[in-house]
Amino acid sequence: MNLTNRILLAMVAGIALGSIFNAMLNSGGVSESASAILNAYLIDGLFDVVGQIFVASLKLLVVPLVLVSLICGSSALGDSARMGPIAGKTIGFYLFTTGLAVSIALVVATAIGPGQGLSLVTDTEFTAKAAPALKDVIVNIFPTNPVKAMAEANMLQIIVFALLFGYAMSHAGEPGQRLAGFFRDAEGVVMRMVALLMEFAPYGVFALLARLFSSMGLGAILDLAGYFFTLAGLLVFHGFVVYPILLRLIGGVSPASLLQKMRPVWAFAFSTSSSGATIPVTLRTVEKRLGVHNSVAGFTVPLGATINMDGTAIMQGVATIFIAQVYGVDLSAGALFGVVLTAILASIGTAGVPGVGLITLALVLEQAGLPVEGIALIIGVDRLLDMLRTVINVTGDAVASVVVAKSEGQLDMDVYCATAEQLDECEVRAS
Ligand code: ASP
């Protein structure tokens, strides 16, 4: 069986086993000592250990990979003065898709009315964390110390440093050339590490999902069915309708190839709930399987994992309407427009880590004059929705990479159009 199928199978098996454990533990059909053993040795033992090691190994590769890939990419671009247009197009596309995502979410959620007539009470407390000021977000993009930026895995700062370094390298004559060779080799080696880690992915994905689903209270979905299914439906719509249209209309490429090759990345995004931790796999897929040159992918993917969160924006749109309806507040057109702007800004300043969307939702609600405690209403089902929206977030990064690369003549159409099986075969032969 090929790797993609093994990962997908592991995903299904993890969800199934986790759900069975969940049912067993909650039905009372298992004796107390048996469930204690199950919890201690398997769920919080083996599964947790394997899952944590898997996520740690992914995170381990993020900084080295982004650094070397972006240095290679920007030094390749250094001479051609394309850096500015690529950055402009990428950021423009990210803002546009996020704005589109939240706008569609607001319109559809208003039409469906998931919170209409509900009077929910909750005893869950939610205290909003203070949101960073926009000014600080902008100033913080610029690193004072590259080592600190790397130690903290601060993606935007690493991007700025790598861009400058790569640019300077391409303008540094002979020494720059020598160093460029070193970074190209290093990129090849780190990519190989990602490939190795992917072999371990079926076990990691299985362990993460089995653990998560054994403790996930899915019962809450029934109480919040309107909210849950409106949001899940919109996420699917964005992934399978909006992105394909954008790929076709703006990128001029067939969406089927991207959707097929992104499946392993989805499994990583779904099981880790973190676009940041998924960067190595997204980057590898976008470069090696979608054919985006690393001068574009090295920039678009890490930037997207940080500033582009379409799935999160959709959640914030639906959650705003849902909370407004539950609290019986009518939102004016001005307030809705404010929601769109805040959702876009909120996604820029926060990294792609689990649950961050709920924290920035506080910003959006505050801006719309809604009670922030409303977040407590939806917290119960957020874990699963976080997994789903992270899938959309990483897909958006890949779509932008392809669209920008195509417009810059940096998309290898032979690779893009090749089927996943053909690429697998090439890889096997190459190694
Ligand atoms: N978990 C999401 C991500 O990493 C962010 C969020 O919506 O919470 O992309």
XYZ file of N, CA, C and O in Angstrom, residues 11-27 35 37-48 205-219 270 383-384 387:
196
model
N -5.629 7.086 9.792
C -6.535 8.128 10.281
C -7.898 7.522 10.636
O -8.423 7.740 11.731
N -8.421 6.747 9.712
C -9.730 6.127 9.931
C -9.663 5.169 11.122
O -10.531 5.177 12.015
N -8.577 4.364 11.170
C -8.440 3.394 12.261
C -8.333 4.112 13.608
O -8.936 3.688 14.605
N -7.589 5.204 13.649
C -7.415 5.974 14.890
C -8.747 6.532 15.372
O -9.095 6.436 16.559
N -9.509 7.106 14.433
C -10.810 7.682 14.805
C -11.740 6.562 15.298
O -12.417 6.701 16.325
N -11.733 5.430 14.574
C -12.631 4.330 14.941
C -12.276 3.779 16.324
O -13.138 3.671 17.205
N -11.001 3.477 16.528
C -10.605 2.892 17.810
C -10.861 3.876 18.963
O -11.372 3.499 20.016
N -10.512 5.136 18.726
C -10.738 6.159 19.754
C -12.215 6.240 20.117
O -12.579 6.308 21.288
N -13.078 6.218 19.088
C -14.511 6.327 19.354
C -15.012 5.103 20.117
O -15.881 5.215 20.988
N -14.457 3.922 19.774
C -14.863 2.706 20.497
C -14.465 2.826 21.973
O -15.261 2.573 22.880
N -13.231 3.255 22.209
C -12.772 3.443 23.599
C -13.673 4.431 24.322
O -14.058 4.247 25.466
N -14.003 5.511 23.610
C -14.829 6.546 24.203
C -16.174 5.958 24.633
O -16.630 6.173 25.764
N -16.774 5.189 23.713
C -18.076 4.585 24.023
C -17.941 3.617 25.194
O -18.771 3.607 26.114
N -16.865 2.808 25.182
C -16.667 1.830 26.253
C -16.505 2.527 27.606
O -17.106 2.153 28.606
N -15.684 3.567 27.620
C -15.391 4.239 28.887
C -16.604 4.987 29.424
O -16.799 5.102 30.624
N -17.424 5.515 28.490
C -18.560 6.312 28.952
C -19.829 5.508 29.204
O -20.744 5.988 29.848
N -19.862 4.279 28.669
C -21.109 3.509 28.824
C -21.175 2.836 30.189
O -22.212 2.329 30.592
N -10.899 0.370 33.027
C -10.794 1.663 32.336
C -9.594 2.452 32.844
O -8.978 3.205 32.085
N -6.749 1.101 33.700
C -5.590 0.513 33.000
C -5.549 0.999 31.550
O -4.509 1.399 31.036
N -6.732 1.002 30.899
C -6.819 1.459 29.508
C -6.318 2.896 29.388
O -5.531 3.245 28.495
N -6.773 3.720 30.325
C -6.364 5.119 30.299
C -4.885 5.290 30.548
O -4.184 5.986 29.815
N -4.413 4.632 31.615
C -3.039 4.871 32.038
C -2.018 4.303 31.059
O -1.014 4.948 30.766
N -2.293 3.082 30.533
C -1.262 2.454 29.712
C -1.415 2.700 28.219
O -0.431 2.799 27.504
N -2.675 2.788 27.775
C -2.851 2.912 26.332
C -3.129 4.365 25.920
O -2.342 4.984 25.209
N -4.239 4.909 26.411
C -4.658 6.227 25.916
C -3.682 7.308 26.371
O -3.096 8.017 25.546
N -3.501 7.422 27.686
C -2.557 8.444 28.165
C -1.142 7.908 28.208
O -0.204 8.631 28.568
N -0.965 6.637 27.911
C 0.377 6.057 27.894
C 0.902 5.991 26.473
O 1.369 6.996 25.927
N 0.766 4.822 25.861
C 1.363 4.590 24.540
C 0.930 5.622 23.488
O 1.754 6.231 22.807
N -0.394 5.822 23.357
C -0.880 6.729 22.309
C -0.342 8.146 22.529
O 0.064 8.820 21.592
N -0.375 8.561 23.791
C 0.067 9.927 24.071
C 1.558 10.087 23.767
O 1.986 11.075 23.169
N -0.170 9.570 13.286
C -1.539 10.011 13.032
C -2.522 9.105 13.788
O -3.461 9.578 14.443
N -2.254 7.802 13.730
C -3.124 6.846 14.422
C -3.150 7.141 15.922
O -4.219 7.245 16.539
N -1.977 7.300 16.519
C -1.903 7.504 17.966
C -2.587 8.815 18.374
O -3.355 8.862 19.342
N -2.338 9.877 17.608
C -2.938 11.175 17.949
C -4.461 11.099 17.910
O -5.145 11.571 18.831
N -4.970 10.496 16.828
C -6.421 10.473 16.675
C -7.090 9.501 17.643
O -8.158 9.793 18.173
N -6.435 8.353 17.886
C -7.027 7.396 18.820
C -7.135 8.041 20.204
O -8.147 7.911 20.891
N -6.102 8.775 20.591
C -6.134 9.415 21.911
C -7.208 10.512 21.958
O -7.999 10.593 22.891
N -7.199 11.344 20.924
C -8.148 12.453 20.895
C -9.599 11.993 20.920
O -10.408 12.493 21.701
N -9.895 11.017 20.072
C -11.292 10.593 19.977
C -11.737 9.798 21.193
O -12.924 9.694 21.455
N -10.761 9.207 21.938
C -11.240 8.489 23.125
C -11.641 9.454 24.227
O -12.370 9.073 25.141
N -11.168 10.704 24.126
C -11.571 11.625 25.191
C -12.487 12.732 24.688
O -12.870 13.619 25.431
N -12.847 12.660 23.385
C -13.643 13.760 22.847
C -15.126 13.538 23.130
O -15.677 12.494 22.774
N -15.735 14.523 23.763
C -17.163 14.421 24.040
C -17.957 14.816 22.813
O -18.246 15.992 22.606
N -18.290 13.855 21.985
C -18.998 14.186 20.747
C -20.482 14.468 20.978
O -21.163 14.964 20.099
N -20.949 14.168 22.208
C -22.352 14.411 22.521
C -22.729 15.868 22.349
O -23.851 16.198 21.955
N -5.205 17.592 10.140
C -6.351 17.131 10.931
C -5.891 16.555 12.267
O -6.448 16.860 13.315
N -12.917 21.462 19.503
C -11.739 20.638 19.236
C -11.821 19.996 17.845
O -10.885 20.067 17.051
N -12.973 19.402 17.577
C -13.146 18.730 16.289
C -13.160 19.743 15.144
O -12.566 19.530 14.081
N -9.783 20.859 14.075
C -9.108 19.921 13.177
C -9.555 20.163 11.737
O -8.751 20.198 10.811
